[in-house]
XYZ file of C-alpha atoms in Angstrom:
580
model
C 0.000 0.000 0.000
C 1.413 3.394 -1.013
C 1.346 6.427 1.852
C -1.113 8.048 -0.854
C -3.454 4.722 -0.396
C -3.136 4.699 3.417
C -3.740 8.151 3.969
C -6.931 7.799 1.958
C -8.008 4.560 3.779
C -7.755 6.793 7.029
C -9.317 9.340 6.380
C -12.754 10.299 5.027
C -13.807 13.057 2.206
C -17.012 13.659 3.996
C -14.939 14.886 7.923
C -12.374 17.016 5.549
C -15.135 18.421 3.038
C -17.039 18.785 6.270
C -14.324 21.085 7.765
C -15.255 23.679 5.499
C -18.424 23.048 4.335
C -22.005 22.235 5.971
C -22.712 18.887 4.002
C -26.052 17.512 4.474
C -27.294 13.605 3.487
C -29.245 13.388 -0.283
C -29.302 9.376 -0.890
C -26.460 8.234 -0.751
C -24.489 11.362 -1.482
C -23.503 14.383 0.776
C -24.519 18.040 -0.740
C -23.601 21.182 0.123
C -23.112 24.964 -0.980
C -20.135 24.545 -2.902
C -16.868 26.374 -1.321
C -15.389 27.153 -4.759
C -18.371 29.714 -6.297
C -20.961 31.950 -4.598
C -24.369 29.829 -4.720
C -27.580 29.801 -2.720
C -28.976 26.451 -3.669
C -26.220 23.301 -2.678
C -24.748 21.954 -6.302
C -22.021 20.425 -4.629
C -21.600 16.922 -4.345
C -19.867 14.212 -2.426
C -19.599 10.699 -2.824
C -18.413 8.928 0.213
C -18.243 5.360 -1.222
C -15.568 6.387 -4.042
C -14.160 9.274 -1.900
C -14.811 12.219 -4.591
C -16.308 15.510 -5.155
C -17.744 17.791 -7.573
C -19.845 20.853 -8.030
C -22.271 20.872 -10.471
C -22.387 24.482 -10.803
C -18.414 25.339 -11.297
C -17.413 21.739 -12.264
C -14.625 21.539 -9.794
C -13.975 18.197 -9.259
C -11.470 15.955 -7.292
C -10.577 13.347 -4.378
C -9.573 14.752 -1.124
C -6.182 15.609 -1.785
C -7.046 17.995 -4.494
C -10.185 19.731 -2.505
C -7.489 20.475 0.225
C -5.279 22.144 -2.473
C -7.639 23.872 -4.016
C -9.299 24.780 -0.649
C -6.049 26.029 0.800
C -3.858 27.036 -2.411
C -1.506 24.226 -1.642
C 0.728 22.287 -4.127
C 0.122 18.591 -4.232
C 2.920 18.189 -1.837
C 1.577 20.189 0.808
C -1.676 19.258 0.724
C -0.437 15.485 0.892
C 1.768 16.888 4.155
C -1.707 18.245 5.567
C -3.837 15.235 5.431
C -1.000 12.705 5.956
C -0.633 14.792 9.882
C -4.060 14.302 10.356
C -3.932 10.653 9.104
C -0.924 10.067 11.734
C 0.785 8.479 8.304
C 4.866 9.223 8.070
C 5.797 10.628 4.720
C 9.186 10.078 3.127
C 10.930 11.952 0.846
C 9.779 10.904 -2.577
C 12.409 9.288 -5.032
C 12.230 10.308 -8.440
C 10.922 7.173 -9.722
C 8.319 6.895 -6.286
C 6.819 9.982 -6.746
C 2.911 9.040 -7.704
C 2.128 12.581 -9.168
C 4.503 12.236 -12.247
C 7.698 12.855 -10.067
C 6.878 16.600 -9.026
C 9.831 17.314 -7.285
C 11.579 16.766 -10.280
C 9.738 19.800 -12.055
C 10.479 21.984 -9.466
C 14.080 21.182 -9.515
C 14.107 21.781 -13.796
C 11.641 25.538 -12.885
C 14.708 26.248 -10.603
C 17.686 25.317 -13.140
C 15.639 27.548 -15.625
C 14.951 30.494 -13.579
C 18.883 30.312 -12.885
C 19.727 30.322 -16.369
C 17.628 32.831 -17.541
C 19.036 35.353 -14.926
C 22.413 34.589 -15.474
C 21.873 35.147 -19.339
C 19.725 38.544 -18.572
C 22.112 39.898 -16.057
C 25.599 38.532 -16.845
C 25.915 37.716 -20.762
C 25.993 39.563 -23.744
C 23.444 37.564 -25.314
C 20.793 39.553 -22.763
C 22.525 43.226 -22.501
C 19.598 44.073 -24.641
C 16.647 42.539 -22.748
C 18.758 44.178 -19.405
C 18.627 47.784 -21.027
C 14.784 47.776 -22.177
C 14.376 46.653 -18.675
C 16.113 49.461 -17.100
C 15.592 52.210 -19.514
C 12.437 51.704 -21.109
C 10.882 49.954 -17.880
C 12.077 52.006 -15.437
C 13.346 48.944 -13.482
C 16.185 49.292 -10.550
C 18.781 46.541 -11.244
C 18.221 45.818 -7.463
C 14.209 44.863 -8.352
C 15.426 43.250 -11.294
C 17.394 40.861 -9.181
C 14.762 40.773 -6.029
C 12.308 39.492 -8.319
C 14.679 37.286 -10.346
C 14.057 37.999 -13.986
C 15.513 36.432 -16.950
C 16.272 36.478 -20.406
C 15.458 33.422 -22.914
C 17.655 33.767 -25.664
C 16.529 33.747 -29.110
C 17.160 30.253 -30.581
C 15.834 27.282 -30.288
C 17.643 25.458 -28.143
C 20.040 26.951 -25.809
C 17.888 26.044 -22.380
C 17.325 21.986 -23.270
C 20.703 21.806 -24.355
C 21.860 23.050 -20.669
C 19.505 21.446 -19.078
C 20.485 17.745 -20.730
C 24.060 18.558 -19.794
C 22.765 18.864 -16.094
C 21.516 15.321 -16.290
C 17.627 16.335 -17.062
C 15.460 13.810 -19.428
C 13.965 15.277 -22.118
C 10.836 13.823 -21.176
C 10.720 15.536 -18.247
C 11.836 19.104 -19.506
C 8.468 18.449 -21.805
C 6.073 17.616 -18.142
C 7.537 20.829 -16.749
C 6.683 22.828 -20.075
C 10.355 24.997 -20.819
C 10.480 23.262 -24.186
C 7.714 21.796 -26.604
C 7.678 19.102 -29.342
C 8.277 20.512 -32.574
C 5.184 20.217 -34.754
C 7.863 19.322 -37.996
C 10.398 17.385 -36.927
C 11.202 14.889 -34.599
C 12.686 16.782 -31.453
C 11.905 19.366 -29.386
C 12.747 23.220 -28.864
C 12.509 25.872 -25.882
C 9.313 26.978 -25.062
C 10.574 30.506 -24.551
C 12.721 32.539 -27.160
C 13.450 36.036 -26.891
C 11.148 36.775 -24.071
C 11.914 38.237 -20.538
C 11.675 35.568 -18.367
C 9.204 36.322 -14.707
C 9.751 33.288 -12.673
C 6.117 31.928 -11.571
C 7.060 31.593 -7.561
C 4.298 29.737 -5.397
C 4.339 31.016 -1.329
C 6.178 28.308 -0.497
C 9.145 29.437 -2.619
C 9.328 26.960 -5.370
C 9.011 27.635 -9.011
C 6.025 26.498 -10.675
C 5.970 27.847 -14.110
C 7.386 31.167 -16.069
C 5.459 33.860 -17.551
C 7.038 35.266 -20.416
C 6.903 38.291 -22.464
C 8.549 39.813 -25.923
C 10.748 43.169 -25.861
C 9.089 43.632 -29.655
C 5.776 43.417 -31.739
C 5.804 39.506 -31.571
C 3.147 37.637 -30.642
C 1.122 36.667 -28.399
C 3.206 39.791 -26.295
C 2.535 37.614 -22.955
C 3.406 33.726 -23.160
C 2.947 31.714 -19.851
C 4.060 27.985 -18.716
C 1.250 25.097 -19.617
C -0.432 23.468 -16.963
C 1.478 21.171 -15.595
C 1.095 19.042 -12.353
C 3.080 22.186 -10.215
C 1.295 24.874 -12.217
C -2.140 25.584 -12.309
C -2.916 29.200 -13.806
C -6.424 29.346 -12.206
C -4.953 29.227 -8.735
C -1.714 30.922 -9.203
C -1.438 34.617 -7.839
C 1.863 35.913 -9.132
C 3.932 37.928 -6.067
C 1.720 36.171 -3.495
C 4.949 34.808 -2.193
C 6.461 38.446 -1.419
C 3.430 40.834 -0.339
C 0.920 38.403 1.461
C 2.440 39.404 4.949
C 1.970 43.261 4.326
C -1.675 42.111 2.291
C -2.752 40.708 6.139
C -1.875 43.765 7.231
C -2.279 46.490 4.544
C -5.420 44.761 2.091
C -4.334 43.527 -1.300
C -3.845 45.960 -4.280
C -4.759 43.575 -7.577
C -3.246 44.284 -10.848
C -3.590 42.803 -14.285
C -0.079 41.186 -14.886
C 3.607 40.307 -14.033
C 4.924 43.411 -14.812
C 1.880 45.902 -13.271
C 3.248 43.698 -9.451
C 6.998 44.253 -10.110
C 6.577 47.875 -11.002
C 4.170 48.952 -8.182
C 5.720 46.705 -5.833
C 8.964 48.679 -6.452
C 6.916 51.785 -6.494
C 6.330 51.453 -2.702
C 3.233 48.983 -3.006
C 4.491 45.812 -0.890
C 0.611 44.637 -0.900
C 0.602 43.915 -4.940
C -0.410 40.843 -6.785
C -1.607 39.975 -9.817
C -3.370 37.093 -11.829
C -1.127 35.552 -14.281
C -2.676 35.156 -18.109
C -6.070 34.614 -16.891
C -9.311 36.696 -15.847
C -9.405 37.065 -12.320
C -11.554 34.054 -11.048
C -13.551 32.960 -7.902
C -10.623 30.468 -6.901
C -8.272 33.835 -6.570
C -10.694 35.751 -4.302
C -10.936 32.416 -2.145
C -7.407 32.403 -1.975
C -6.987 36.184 -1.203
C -9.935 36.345 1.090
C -7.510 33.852 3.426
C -5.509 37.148 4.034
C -7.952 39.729 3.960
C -11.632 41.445 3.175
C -10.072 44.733 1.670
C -9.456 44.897 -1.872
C -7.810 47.703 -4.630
C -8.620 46.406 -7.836
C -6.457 48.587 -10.474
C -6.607 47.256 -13.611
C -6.053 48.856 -17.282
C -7.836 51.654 -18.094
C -9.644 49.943 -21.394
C -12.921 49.087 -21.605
C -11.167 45.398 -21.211
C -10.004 46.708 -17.885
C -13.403 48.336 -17.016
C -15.024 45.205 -17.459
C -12.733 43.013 -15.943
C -13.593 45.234 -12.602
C -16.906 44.923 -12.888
C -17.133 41.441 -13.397
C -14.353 41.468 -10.077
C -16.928 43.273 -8.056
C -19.864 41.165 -8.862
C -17.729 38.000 -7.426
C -16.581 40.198 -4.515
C -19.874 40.563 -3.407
C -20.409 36.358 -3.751
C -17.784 36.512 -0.694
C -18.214 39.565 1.027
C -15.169 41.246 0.460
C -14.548 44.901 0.616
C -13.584 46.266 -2.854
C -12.248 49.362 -3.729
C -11.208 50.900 -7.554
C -8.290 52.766 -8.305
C -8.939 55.544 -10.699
C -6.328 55.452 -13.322
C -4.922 59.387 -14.190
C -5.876 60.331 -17.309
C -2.883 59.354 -19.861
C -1.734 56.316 -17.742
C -3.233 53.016 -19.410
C -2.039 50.507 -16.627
C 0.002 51.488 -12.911
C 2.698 50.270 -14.719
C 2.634 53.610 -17.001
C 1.867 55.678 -14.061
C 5.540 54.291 -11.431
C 7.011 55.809 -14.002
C 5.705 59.255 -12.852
C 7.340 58.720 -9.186
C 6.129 56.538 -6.208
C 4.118 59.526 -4.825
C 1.446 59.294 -7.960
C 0.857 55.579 -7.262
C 0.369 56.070 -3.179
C -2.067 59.236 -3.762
C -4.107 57.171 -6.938
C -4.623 54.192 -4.675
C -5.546 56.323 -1.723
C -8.317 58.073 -3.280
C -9.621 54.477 -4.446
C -13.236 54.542 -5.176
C -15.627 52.436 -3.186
C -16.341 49.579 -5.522
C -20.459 50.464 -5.914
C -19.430 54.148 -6.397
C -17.367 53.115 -9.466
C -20.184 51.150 -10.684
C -22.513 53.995 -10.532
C -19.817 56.653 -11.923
C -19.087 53.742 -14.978
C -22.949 53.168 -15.439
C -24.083 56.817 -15.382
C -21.213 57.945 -17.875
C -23.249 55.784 -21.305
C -26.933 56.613 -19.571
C -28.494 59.981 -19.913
C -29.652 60.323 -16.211
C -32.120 62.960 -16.897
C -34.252 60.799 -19.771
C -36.534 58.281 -18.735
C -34.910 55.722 -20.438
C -31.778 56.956 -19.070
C -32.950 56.710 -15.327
C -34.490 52.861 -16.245
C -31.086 51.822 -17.627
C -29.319 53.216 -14.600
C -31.155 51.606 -11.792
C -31.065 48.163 -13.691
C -27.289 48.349 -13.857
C -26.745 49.787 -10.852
C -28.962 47.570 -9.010
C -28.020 44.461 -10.670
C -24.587 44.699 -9.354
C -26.233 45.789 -5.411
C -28.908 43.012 -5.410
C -25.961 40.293 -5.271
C -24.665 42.522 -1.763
C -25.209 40.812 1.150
C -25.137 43.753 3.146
C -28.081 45.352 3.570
C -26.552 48.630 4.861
C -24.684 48.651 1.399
C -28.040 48.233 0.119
C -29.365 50.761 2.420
C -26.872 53.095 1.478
C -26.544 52.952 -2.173
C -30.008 52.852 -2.395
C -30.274 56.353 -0.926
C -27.435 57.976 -3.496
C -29.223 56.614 -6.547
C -32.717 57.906 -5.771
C -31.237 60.928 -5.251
C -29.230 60.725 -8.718
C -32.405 59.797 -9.849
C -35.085 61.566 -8.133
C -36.975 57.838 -7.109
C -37.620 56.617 -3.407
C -34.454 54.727 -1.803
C -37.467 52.205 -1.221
C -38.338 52.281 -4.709
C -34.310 51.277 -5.376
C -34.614 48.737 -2.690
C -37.723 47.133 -3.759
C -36.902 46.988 -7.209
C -33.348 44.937 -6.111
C -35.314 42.728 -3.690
C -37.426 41.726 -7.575
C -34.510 41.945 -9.372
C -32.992 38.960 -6.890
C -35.671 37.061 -7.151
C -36.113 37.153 -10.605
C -32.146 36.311 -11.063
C -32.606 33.445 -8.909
C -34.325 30.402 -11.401
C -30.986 31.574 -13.815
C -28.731 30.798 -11.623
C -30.149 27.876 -8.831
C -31.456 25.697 -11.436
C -29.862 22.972 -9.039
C -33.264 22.013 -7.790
C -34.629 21.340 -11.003
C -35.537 17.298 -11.335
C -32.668 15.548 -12.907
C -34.911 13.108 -14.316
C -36.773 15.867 -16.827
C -33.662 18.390 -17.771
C -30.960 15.046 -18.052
C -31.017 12.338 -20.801
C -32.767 9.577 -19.315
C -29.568 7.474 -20.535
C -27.510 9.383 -18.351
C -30.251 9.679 -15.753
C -30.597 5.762 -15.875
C -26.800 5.023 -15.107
C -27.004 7.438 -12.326
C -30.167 5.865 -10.428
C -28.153 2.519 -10.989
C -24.910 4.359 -9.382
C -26.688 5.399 -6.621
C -27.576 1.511 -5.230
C -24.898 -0.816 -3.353
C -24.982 -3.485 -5.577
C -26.538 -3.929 -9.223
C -28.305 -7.371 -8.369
C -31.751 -5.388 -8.157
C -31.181 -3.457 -11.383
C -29.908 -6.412 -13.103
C -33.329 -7.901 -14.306
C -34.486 -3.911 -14.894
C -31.461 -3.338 -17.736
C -32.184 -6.998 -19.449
C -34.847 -4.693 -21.083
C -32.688 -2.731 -23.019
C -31.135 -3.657 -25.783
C -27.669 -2.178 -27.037
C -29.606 -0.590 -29.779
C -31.627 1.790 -27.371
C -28.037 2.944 -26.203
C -26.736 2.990 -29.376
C -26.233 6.984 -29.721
C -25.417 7.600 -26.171
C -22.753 8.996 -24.806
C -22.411 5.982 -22.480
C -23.060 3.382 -25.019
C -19.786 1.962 -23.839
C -20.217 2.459 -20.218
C -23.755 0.516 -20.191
C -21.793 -2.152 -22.616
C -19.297 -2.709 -20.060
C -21.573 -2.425 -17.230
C -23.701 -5.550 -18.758
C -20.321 -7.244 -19.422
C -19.731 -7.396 -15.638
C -22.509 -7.825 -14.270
C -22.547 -11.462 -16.878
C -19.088 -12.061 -15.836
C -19.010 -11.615 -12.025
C -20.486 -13.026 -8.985
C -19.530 -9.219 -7.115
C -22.080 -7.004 -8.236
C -20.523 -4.298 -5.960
C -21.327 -0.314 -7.470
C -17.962 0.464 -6.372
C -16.034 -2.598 -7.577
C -17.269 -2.026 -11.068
C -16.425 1.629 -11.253
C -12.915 0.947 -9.684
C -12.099 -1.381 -12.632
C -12.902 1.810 -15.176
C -10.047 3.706 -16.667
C -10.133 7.191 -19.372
C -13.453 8.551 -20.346
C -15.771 5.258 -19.019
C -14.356 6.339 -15.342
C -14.373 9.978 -15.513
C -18.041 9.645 -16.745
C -19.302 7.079 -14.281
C -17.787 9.246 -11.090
C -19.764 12.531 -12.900
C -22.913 10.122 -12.539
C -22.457 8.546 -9.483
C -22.845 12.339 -7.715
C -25.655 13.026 -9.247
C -28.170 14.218 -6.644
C -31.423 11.803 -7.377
C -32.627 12.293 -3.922
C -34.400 9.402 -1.694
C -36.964 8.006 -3.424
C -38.266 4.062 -4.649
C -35.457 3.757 -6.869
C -36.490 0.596 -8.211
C -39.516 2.426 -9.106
C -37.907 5.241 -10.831
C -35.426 3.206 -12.807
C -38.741 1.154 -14.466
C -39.745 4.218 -15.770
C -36.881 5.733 -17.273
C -35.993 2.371 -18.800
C -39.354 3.173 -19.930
C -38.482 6.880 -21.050
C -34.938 5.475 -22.604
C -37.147 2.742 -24.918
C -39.364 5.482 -26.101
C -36.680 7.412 -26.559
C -35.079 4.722 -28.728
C -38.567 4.283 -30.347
C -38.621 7.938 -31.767
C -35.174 7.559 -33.139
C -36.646 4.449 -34.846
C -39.393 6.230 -36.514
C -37.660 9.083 -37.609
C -34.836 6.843 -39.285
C -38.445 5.114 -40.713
C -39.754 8.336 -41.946
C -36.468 8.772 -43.912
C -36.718 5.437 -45.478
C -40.203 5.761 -46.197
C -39.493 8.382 -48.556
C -36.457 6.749 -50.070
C -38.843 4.099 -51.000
C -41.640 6.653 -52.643
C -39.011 7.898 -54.404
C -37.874 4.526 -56.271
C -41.703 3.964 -56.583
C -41.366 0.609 -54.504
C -44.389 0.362 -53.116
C -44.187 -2.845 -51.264
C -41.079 -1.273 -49.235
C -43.543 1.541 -48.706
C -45.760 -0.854 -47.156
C -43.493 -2.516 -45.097
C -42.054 0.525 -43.230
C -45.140 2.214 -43.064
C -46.868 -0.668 -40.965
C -43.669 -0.747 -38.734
C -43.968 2.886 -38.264
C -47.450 2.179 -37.252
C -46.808 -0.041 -34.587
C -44.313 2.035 -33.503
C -46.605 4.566 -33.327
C -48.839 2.659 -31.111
C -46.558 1.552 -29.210
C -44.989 4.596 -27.760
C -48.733 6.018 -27.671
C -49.495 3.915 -24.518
């Protein structure tokens, strides 16, 4: 038994799920609100028999190991250390060749070679002089930030990192899991990922390189070009300069910029509470991972529309978590914070202290396309406005706001605040469609496998699924999970639910964990699964007469009437049959 193995025999999904969220029985699953994305109705699902996970509203999925990392920002490592504490299991050091997760350590170790070489070409080779003087010239960087934060050069040919890297003893093969070089799409070998880029080493909080971002001194594109995912990178979860400013973000609130080079700048600018998503929109598993340190938020993004929207969208998830945002106002002529260091530390410290409360920049963005002294002006304005203040869960904020927009607007605050209370309500079927029967918005194929999924054994479905026939599963999308469902359930005496699963591998077991959390409640399941074998058959019968009517036609059209005939009276009972 592997220490991955034991830990998971000794401990239980539901008590660690449990830790964080209030998980309540629904057949034989466990549902709850789900921790990952603001809901009101529980989509998330636990089964405790194959110890996994998923919400139906996100799709964040896993065992326990991954809920913990994605729970607590971990890396597979430390999540492993967590659980394997609380399991009372000793963990040694993995060997390269022990390691169950692909042989992480080994990544690391090639992201920390790389980040090496890359700084030694920026800083002490010829080949970088000219990524080193954009840097400190054009960018305004101090060669002191420049080496705080570890930069790097990639030099502009093909192969110059794997070549160093396979004279340190690295595999090829693993240079390709850690993603610094790619296969070439022509020829048979492989080049560096990164070529004429400065190099921004991807650091996690615990110190270890998990990826690079990199971006192009010219007109090349794409102008940003990150690491894949890999098994020690995950972009979705990765806050770039976490590792540096999350002591003075406890402390001081986090300031949230667009990219790599917005942190480094305003972080040498004086702002030691920076961080910034890395390639990606910022996403609900960010704020979770920020709201760990604090409630008080400076979102200062670019001063696009893109950037305008990108805030909005970041206050609408702020108020899913009941955080504290706040907008800094970019000066006019300044298109990111980036552009405005530049101007001297003092213009970044007095921009981000006159941060706008985040409902007052929604009003200010909303009012400046809305005429607020038209009719159709002041109706556009208080369904914006009060889109974004019906998802508050304040109801001072309400409260408030409410009484600054019917005074823009010369309405009733209780006017404002009934109309958000409607507006909530009406929002609420779009979004909590979780309680919706399975059985009517699912394909009863799908539906079927998951009433069978939710029993202990198959022995009382067995007799149920000798109705179907291959043919009625034929265009499925788990055509070949029923086919090797009926091949085990012929070939053993087990009829165990989670034996069968277990013995599953690629799409079949991905698919038949999916089902197996499906939330089909308590009720006669024997009952239900007669009569969506039922639905399935009819199903199967409509498919049958349309392929009919096709052929029917064919056969007027070669003027054989006695084929006519034929199908027509099978259509018939067809017909009849699915009329009953």
């Amino acid at each position: 038994m592997t220490e991955i193995e034991e830990i998971k025999q000794k401990l239980d999904i539901v008590d660690i799920v449990g830790q964080y969220v209030s998980l309540k029985k629904s057949g034989k699953n466990y549902k709850g609100l789900c921790p990952f994305h603001g809901e009101k109705t529980p989509s998330f699902m636990v089964n405790q028999e194959l110890q996994i996970f998923k919400c139906f509203g996100c799709s964040e999925a896993g065992d326990l190991i991954s809920f913990v990392e994605k729970m607590e920002g971990y890396d597979f490592r430390q999540a492993l250390e967590t659980l394997a504490e609380r399991a009372g299991v000793k963990l040694k050091e993995f060997s390269r060749n022990e390691n169950p997760e692909g042989n992480r350590s080994i990544l690391f170790e090639i992201n920390e070679m790389s980040k090496k070489f890359y700084h030694y070409i920026l800083t002490k080779h010829q080949v970088g002089k000219s990524a080193l003087d954009y840097l400190l010239t054009k960018r305004k960087l101090s060669l002191a930030t420049i080496n705080t934060w570890e930069l790097g050069y990639a030099p502009n040919s093909w192969s110059s990192l794997l070549e160093f890297l396979l004279k340190k003893g690295y595999q090829e093969k693993d240079l390709l899991r850690a993603g610094v070089i790619m296969p070439d799409k022509f020829e048979l070998k492989s080049n560096d990922k990164f070529r004429g880029r400065i190099m921004f080493p991807l650091t996690g909080i615990d110190g270890k390189v998990q990826g690079f971002g990199g971006r192009t001194t010219t007109d090349r594109e794409p102008k940003y070009l990150n690491s894949p995912e890999t098994s020690v990178f995950h972009k979705e979860n990765f806050l770039f300069a976490l590792n540096k400013t999350r002591m003075d973000i406890k402390t001081l609130g986090a300031v949230i910029v667009e990219g790599y080079m917005d942190a480094i700048s305003a972080y040498q600018a004086g702002v030691t509470n920076v961080i910034a998503t890395c390639g990606t929109a910022l996403t609900m598993p960010h704020l979770k991972i920020i709201s760990r340190y604090t409630k008080d938020l400076i979102f200062c993004f670019d001063s696009d529309s893109a950037g305008v929207n990108a805030t909005l969208r970041a206050i609408d998830m702020c108020a899913q978590l009941d955080l504290n945002p706040k907008v800094a106002i970019l000066p006019a002529g300044n298109k990111d914070i980036d552009d405005l260091a530049k101007s001297g530390n003092e213009a970044v410290k007095k921009m981000l202290a006159a941060a706008l409360p985040a409902y007052d920049f929604v009003i200010k963005t909303v009012e400046a396309k809305n005429d607020p002294k038209t009719a159709i002006g002041k109706k556009k304005i208080m369904e914006e406005v009060c889109a974004f203040l019906s998802r508050s869960q304040s109801p001072a904020i309400k409260s408030h706001y409410a009484q600054i927009l019917g005074d823009k607007l010369t309405v009733s605050a209780e006017s404002i605040l009934e109309y958000m209370q409607n507006h909530n309500q009406e929002r609420m079927p779009t979004h909590l469609n979780a309680t919706v029967s399975l059985s009517t918005v699912k394909s009863p194929q799908d539906y079927l496998m998951a009433l069978i999924f939710t029993q202990d054994k198959l022995d009382k479905s067995k007799e149920i699924l000798q109705n179907l026939t291959p043919e009625d599963l034929a265009q499925s999308q788990i055509f070949s999970l029923y086919s090797k469902l009926v091949d085990y359930i012929e070939k053993n005496g087990n009829l165990s639910i989670k034996s069968f699963i277990d013995g599953l591998a690629g799409e079949d077991l991905v698919k038949a964990r999916e089902l197996s959390l499906w939330d089909v409640g308590d009720f006669n399941n024997l009952k239900e699964l007669t009569e969506t074998v039922k639905r399935v058959k009819k199903e199967s019968d409509k498919r049958k007469m349309s392929s009919l009517t096709y052929q029917i036609r064919e056969a007027e059209r070669k003027d054989d009437a006695d084929e006519v005939k034929k199908l027509t009276e099978e259509f018939k009972k067809l017909s009849e049959k699915i009329a009953l």
